[in-house]
PDB file of C-alpha atoms in Angstrom:
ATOM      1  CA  UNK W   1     -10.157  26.218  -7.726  1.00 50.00           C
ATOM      2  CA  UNK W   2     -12.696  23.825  -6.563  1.00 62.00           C
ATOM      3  CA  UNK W   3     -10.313  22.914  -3.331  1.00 79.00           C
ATOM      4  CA  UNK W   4      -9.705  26.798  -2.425  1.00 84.00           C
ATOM      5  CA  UNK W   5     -13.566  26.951  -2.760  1.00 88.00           C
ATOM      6  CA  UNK W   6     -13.623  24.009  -0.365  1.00 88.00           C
ATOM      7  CA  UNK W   7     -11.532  25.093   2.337  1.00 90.00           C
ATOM      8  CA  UNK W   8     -13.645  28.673   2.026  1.00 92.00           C
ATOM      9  CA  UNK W   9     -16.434  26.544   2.983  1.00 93.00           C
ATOM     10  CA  UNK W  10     -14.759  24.633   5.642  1.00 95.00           C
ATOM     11  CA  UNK W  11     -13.626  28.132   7.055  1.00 94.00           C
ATOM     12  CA  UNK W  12     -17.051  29.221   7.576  1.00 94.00           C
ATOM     13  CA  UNK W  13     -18.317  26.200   8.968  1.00 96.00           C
ATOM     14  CA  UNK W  14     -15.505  26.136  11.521  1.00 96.00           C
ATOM     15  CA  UNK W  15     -15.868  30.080  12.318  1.00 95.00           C
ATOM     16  CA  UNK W  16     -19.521  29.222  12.848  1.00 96.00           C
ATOM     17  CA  UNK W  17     -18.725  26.003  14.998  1.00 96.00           C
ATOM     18  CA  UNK W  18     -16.059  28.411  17.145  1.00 96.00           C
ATOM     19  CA  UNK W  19     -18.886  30.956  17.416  1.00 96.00           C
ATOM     20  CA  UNK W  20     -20.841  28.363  19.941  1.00 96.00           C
ATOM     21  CA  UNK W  21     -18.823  28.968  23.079  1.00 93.00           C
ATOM     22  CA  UNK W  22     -20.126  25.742  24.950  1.00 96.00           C
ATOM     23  CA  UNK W  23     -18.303  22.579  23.891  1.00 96.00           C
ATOM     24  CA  UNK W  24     -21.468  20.634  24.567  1.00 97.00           C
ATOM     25  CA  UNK W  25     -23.799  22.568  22.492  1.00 97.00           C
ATOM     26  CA  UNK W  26     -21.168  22.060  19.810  1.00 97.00           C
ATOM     27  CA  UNK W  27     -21.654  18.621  20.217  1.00 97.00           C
ATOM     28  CA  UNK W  28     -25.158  18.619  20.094  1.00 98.00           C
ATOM     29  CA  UNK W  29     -25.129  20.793  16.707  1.00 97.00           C
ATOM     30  CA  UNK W  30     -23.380  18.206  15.392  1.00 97.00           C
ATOM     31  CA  UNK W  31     -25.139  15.335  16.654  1.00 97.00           C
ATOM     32  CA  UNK W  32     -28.300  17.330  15.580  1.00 96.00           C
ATOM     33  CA  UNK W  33     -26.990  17.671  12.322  1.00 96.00           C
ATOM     34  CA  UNK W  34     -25.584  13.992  11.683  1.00 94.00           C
ATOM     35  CA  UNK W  35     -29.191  12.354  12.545  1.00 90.00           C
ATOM     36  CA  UNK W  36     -31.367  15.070  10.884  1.00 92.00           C
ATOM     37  CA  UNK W  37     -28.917  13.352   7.294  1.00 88.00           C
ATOM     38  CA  UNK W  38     -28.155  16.924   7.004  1.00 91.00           C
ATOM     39  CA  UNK W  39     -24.704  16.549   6.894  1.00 94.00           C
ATOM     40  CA  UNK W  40     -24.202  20.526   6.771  1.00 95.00           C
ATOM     41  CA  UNK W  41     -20.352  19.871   8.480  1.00 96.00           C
ATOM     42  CA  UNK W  42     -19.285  16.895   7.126  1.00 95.00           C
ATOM     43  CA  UNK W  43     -16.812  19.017   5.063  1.00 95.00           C
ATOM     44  CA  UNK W  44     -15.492  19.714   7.887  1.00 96.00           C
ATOM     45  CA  UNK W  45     -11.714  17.553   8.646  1.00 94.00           C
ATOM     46  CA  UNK W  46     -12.320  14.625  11.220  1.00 94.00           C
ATOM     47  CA  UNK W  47      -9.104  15.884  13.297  1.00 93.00           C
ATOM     48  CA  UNK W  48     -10.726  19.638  12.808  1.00 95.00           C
ATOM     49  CA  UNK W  49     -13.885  18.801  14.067  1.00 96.00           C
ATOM     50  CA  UNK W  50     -12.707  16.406  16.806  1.00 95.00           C
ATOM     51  CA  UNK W  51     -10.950  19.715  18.097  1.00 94.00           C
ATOM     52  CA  UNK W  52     -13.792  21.889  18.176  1.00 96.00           C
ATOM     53  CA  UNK W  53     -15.936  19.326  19.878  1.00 97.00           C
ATOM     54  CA  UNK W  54     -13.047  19.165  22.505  1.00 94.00           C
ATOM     55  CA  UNK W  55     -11.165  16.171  21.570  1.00 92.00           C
ATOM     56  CA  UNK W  56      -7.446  16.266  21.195  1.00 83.00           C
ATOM     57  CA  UNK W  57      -7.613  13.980  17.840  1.00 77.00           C
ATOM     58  CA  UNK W  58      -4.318  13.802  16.378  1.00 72.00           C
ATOM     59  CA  UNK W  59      -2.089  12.643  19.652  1.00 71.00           C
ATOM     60  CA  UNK W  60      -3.896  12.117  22.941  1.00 74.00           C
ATOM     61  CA  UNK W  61      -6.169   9.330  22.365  1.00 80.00           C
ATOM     62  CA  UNK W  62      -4.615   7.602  25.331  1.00 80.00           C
ATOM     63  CA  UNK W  63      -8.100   7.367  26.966  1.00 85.00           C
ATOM     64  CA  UNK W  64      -9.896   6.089  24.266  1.00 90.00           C
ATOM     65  CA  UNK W  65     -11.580   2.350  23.628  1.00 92.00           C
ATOM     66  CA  UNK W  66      -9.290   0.466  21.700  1.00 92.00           C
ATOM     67  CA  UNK W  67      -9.494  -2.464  19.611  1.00 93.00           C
ATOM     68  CA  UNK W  68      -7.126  -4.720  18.134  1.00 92.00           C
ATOM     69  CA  UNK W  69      -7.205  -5.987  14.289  1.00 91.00           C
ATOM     70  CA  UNK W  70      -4.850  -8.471  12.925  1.00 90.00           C
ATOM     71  CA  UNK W  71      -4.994  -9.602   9.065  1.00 88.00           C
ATOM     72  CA  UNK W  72      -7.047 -12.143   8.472  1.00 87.00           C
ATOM     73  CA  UNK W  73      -5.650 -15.481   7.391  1.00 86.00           C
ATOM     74  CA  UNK W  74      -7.335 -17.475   4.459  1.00 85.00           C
ATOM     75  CA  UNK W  75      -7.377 -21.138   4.308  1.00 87.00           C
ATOM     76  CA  UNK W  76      -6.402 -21.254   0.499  1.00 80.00           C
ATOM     77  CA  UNK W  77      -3.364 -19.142   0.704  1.00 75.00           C
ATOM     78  CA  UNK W  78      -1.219 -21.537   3.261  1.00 65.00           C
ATOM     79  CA  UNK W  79      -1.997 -25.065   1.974  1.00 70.00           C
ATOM     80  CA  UNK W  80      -1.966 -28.005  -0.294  1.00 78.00           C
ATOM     81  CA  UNK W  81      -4.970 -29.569   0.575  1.00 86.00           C
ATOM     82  CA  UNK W  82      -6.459 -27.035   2.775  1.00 90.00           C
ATOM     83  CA  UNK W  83      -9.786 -27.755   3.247  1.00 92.00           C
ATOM     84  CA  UNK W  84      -8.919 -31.979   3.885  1.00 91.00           C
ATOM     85  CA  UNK W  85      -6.241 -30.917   6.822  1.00 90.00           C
ATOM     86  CA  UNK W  86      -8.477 -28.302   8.526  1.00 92.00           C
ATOM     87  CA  UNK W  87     -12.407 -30.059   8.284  1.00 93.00           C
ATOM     88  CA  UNK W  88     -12.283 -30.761  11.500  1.00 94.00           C
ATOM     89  CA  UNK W  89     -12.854 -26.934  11.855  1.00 94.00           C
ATOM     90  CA  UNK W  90     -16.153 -27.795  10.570  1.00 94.00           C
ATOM     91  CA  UNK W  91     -17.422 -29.750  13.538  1.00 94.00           C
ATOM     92  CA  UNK W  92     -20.499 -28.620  14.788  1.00 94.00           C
ATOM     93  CA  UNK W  93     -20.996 -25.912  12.127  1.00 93.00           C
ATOM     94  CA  UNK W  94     -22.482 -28.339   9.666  1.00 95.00           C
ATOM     95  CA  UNK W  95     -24.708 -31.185  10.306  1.00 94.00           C
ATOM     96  CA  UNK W  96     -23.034 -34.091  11.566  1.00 94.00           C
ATOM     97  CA  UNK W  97     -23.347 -36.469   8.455  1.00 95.00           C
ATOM     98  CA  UNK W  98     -22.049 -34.512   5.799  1.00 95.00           C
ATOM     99  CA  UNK W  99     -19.082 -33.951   8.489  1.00 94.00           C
ATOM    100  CA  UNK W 100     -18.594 -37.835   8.588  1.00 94.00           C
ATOM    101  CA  UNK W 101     -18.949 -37.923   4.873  1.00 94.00           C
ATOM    102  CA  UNK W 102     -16.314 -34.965   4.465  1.00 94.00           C
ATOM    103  CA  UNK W 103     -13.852 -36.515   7.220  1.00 94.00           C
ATOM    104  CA  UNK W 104     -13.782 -39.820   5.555  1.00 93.00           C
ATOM    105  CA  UNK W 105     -12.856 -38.075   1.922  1.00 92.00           C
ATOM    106  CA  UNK W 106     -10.251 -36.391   3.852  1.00 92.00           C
ATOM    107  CA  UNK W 107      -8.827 -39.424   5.214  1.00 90.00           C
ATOM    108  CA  UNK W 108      -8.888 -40.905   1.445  1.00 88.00           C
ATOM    109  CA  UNK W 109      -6.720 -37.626   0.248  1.00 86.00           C
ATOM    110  CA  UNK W 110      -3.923 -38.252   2.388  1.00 83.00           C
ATOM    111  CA  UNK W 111      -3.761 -42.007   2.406  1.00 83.00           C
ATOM    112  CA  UNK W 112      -2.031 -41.076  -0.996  1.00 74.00           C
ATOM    113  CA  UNK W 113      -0.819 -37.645  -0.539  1.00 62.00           C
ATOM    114  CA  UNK W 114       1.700 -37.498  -3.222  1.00 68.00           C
ATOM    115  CA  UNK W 115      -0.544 -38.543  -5.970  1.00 66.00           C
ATOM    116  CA  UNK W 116      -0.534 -35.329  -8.635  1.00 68.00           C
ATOM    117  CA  UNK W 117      -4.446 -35.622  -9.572  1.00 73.00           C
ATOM    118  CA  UNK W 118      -5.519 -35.643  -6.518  1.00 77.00           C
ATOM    119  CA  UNK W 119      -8.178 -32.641  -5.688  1.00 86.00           C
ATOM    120  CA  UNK W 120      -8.999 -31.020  -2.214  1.00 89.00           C
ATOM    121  CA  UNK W 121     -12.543 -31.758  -0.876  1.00 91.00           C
ATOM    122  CA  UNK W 122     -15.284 -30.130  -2.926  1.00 91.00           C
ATOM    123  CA  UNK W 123     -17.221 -27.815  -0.895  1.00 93.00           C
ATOM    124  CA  UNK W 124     -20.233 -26.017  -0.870  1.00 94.00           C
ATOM    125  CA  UNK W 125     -19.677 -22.028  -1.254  1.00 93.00           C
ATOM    126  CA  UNK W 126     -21.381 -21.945   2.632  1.00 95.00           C
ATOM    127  CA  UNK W 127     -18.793 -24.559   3.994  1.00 94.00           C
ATOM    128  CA  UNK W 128     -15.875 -23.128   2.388  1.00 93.00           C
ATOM    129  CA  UNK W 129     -16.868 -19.225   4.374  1.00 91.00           C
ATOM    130  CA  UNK W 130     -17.529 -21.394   7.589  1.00 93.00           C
ATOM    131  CA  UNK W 131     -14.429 -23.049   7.024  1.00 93.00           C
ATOM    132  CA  UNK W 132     -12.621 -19.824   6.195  1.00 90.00           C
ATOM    133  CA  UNK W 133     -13.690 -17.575   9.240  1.00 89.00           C
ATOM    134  CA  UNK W 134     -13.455 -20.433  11.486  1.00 91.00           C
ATOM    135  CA  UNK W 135      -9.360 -21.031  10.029  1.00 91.00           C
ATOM    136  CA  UNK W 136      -8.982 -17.278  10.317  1.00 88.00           C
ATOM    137  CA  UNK W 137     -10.620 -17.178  13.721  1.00 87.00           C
ATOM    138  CA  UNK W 138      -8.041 -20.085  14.592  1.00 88.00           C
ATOM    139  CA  UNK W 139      -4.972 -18.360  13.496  1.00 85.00           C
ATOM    140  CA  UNK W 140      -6.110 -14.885  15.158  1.00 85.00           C
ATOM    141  CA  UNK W 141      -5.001 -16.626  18.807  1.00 84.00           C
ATOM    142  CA  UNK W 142      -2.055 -16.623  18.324  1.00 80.00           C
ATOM    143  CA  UNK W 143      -1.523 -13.869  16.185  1.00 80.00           C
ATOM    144  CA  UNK W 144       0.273 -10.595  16.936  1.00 83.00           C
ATOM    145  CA  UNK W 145      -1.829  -6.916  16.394  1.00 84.00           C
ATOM    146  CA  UNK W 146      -1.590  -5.298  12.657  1.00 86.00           C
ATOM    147  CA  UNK W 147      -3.755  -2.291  13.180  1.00 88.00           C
ATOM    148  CA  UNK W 148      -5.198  -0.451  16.593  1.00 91.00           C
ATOM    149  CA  UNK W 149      -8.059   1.029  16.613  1.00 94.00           C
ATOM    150  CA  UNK W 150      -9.004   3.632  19.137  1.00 93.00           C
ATOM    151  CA  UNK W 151     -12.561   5.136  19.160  1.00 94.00           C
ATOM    152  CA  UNK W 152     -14.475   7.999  21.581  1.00 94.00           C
ATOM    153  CA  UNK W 153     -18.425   8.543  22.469  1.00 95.00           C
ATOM    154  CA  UNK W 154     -19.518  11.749  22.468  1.00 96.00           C
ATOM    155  CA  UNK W 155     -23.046  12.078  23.666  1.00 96.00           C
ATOM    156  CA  UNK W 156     -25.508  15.281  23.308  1.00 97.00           C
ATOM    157  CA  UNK W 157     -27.786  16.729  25.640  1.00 96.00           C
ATOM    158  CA  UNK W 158     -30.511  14.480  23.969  1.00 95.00           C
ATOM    159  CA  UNK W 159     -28.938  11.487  24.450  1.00 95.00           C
ATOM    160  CA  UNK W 160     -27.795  11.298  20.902  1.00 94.00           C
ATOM    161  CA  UNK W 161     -24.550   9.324  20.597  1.00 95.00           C
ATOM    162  CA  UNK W 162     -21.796  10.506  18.353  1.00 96.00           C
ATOM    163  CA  UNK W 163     -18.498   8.581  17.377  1.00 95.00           C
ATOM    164  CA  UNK W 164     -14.748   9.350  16.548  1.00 95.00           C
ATOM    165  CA  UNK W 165     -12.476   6.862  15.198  1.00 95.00           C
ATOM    166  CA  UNK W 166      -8.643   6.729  14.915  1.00 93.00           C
ATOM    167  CA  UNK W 167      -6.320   4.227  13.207  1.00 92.00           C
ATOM    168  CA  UNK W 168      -2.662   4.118  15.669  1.00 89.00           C
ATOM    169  CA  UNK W 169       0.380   2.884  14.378  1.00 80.00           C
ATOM    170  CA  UNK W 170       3.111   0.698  16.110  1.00 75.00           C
ATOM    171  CA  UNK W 171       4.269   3.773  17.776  1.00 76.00           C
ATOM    172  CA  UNK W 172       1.195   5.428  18.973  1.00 77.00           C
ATOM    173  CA  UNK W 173       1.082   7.629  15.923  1.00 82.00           C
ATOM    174  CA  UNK W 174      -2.262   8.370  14.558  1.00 86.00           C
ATOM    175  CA  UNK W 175      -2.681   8.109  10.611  1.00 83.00           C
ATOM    176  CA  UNK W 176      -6.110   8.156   9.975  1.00 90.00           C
ATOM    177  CA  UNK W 177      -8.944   9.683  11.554  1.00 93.00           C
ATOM    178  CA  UNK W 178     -12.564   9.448  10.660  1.00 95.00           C
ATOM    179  CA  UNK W 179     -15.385  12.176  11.724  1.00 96.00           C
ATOM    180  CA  UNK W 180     -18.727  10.786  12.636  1.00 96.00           C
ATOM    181  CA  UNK W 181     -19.886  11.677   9.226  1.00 96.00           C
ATOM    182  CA  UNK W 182     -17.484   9.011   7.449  1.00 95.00           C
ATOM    183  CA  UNK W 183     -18.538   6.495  10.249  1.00 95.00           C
ATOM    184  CA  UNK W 184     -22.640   6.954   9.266  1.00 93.00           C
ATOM    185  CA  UNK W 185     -21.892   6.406   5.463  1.00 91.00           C
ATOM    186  CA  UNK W 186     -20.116   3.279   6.015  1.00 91.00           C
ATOM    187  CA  UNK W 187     -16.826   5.291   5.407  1.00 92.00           C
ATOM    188  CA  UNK W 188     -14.444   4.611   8.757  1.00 91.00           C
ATOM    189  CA  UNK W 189     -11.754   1.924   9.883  1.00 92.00           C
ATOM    190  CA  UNK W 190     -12.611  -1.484   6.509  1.00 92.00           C
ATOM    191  CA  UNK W 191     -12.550  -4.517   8.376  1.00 90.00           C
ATOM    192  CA  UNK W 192     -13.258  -6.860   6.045  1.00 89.00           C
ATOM    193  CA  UNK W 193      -9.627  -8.054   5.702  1.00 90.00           C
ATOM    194  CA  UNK W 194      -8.972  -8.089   9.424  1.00 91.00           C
ATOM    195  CA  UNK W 195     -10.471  -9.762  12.614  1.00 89.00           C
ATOM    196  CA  UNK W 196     -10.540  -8.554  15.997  1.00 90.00           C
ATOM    197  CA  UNK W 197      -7.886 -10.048  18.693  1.00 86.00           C
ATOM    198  CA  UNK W 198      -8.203  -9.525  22.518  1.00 73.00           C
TER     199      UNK W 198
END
């Protein structure tokens, strides 16, 4: 009942959205609406809306700005001792005598590398997520794309800038799409296991 109700609602808000014959002043309804934290069409589908506001959402995003996402490597997953083999990672990032200090442990861990008690270099919480984005940044060169994503700017007569966002398979197909309302709350394309390749 609740999702008949819903797509009542969305009805309405689309007939009222097709009732504003100029694309552009759709787009600034919107855009008026999304800063305003209204949110009066946010019920409305991402692909719907994209339509009404002129954008062909669910197979032409040819055109769009792209970026490319691949999953991000962590240091702990791949290695024995990771943190000894890849300090030098750390060069620069922390100050230069706790380096030294760090390097020379490292070189102690693998003058006996087959000894079963030995332990990986103890590291503050800070140098191991230095050492982690910088490993993940390393392994990102060379590292083939996981997820596209394409994005498009709509701007209103006021200047007020309004985003689209698309996830694009392997084969160009699109299989997510987020509205400008999911990208405000935080809702669009999650990151935080990926990082961006050129």
């Amino acid at each position: 009942m609740e999702t008949d109700q819903r797509k009542k609602q969305e009805k309405l808000l689309i007939d009222e959205l097709r009732s504003i014959e100029d694309v552009q002043k759709r787009i600034d309804r919107i855009a008026e609406d999304l800063h305003s934290n209204e949110y009066k069409y946010r019920i409305i589908e991402a692909s719907k809306l994209g339509r009404l506001l002129g954008l062909e959402v669910d197979h032409d995003v040819a055109d769009w700005s792209r970026s490319f996402y691949c999953y991000k490597q962590r240091i702990e997953d791949n290695l024995d001792y990771p943190y000894a083999m890849n300090i030098e990672l750390l060069q620069g990032e922390i100050p230069e005598e706790r380096f030294a200090e760090l390097s020379a442990q490292s070189d102690k861990i693998f003058e006996q590398p087959d000894n079963e008690d030995q332990k990986d270099l103890a590291l503050t919480s800070k140098e191991k997520e230095l050492l982690n984005e910088a490993y993940a940044q390393e392994q990102a060169k060379d590292a083939y794309t996981d997820v596209t994503v394409v994005y498009e700017e709509l701007v209103a007569t006021n200047g007020d800038e309004i985003y689209f966002e698309a996830e694009v398979g392997d084969g160009g197909e699109i299989y997510a799409v987020y509205s400008p309302y999911d990208i405000e709350n935080g809702e669009g394309f999650d990151d935080s296991d990926y990082i961006e390749i050129d």
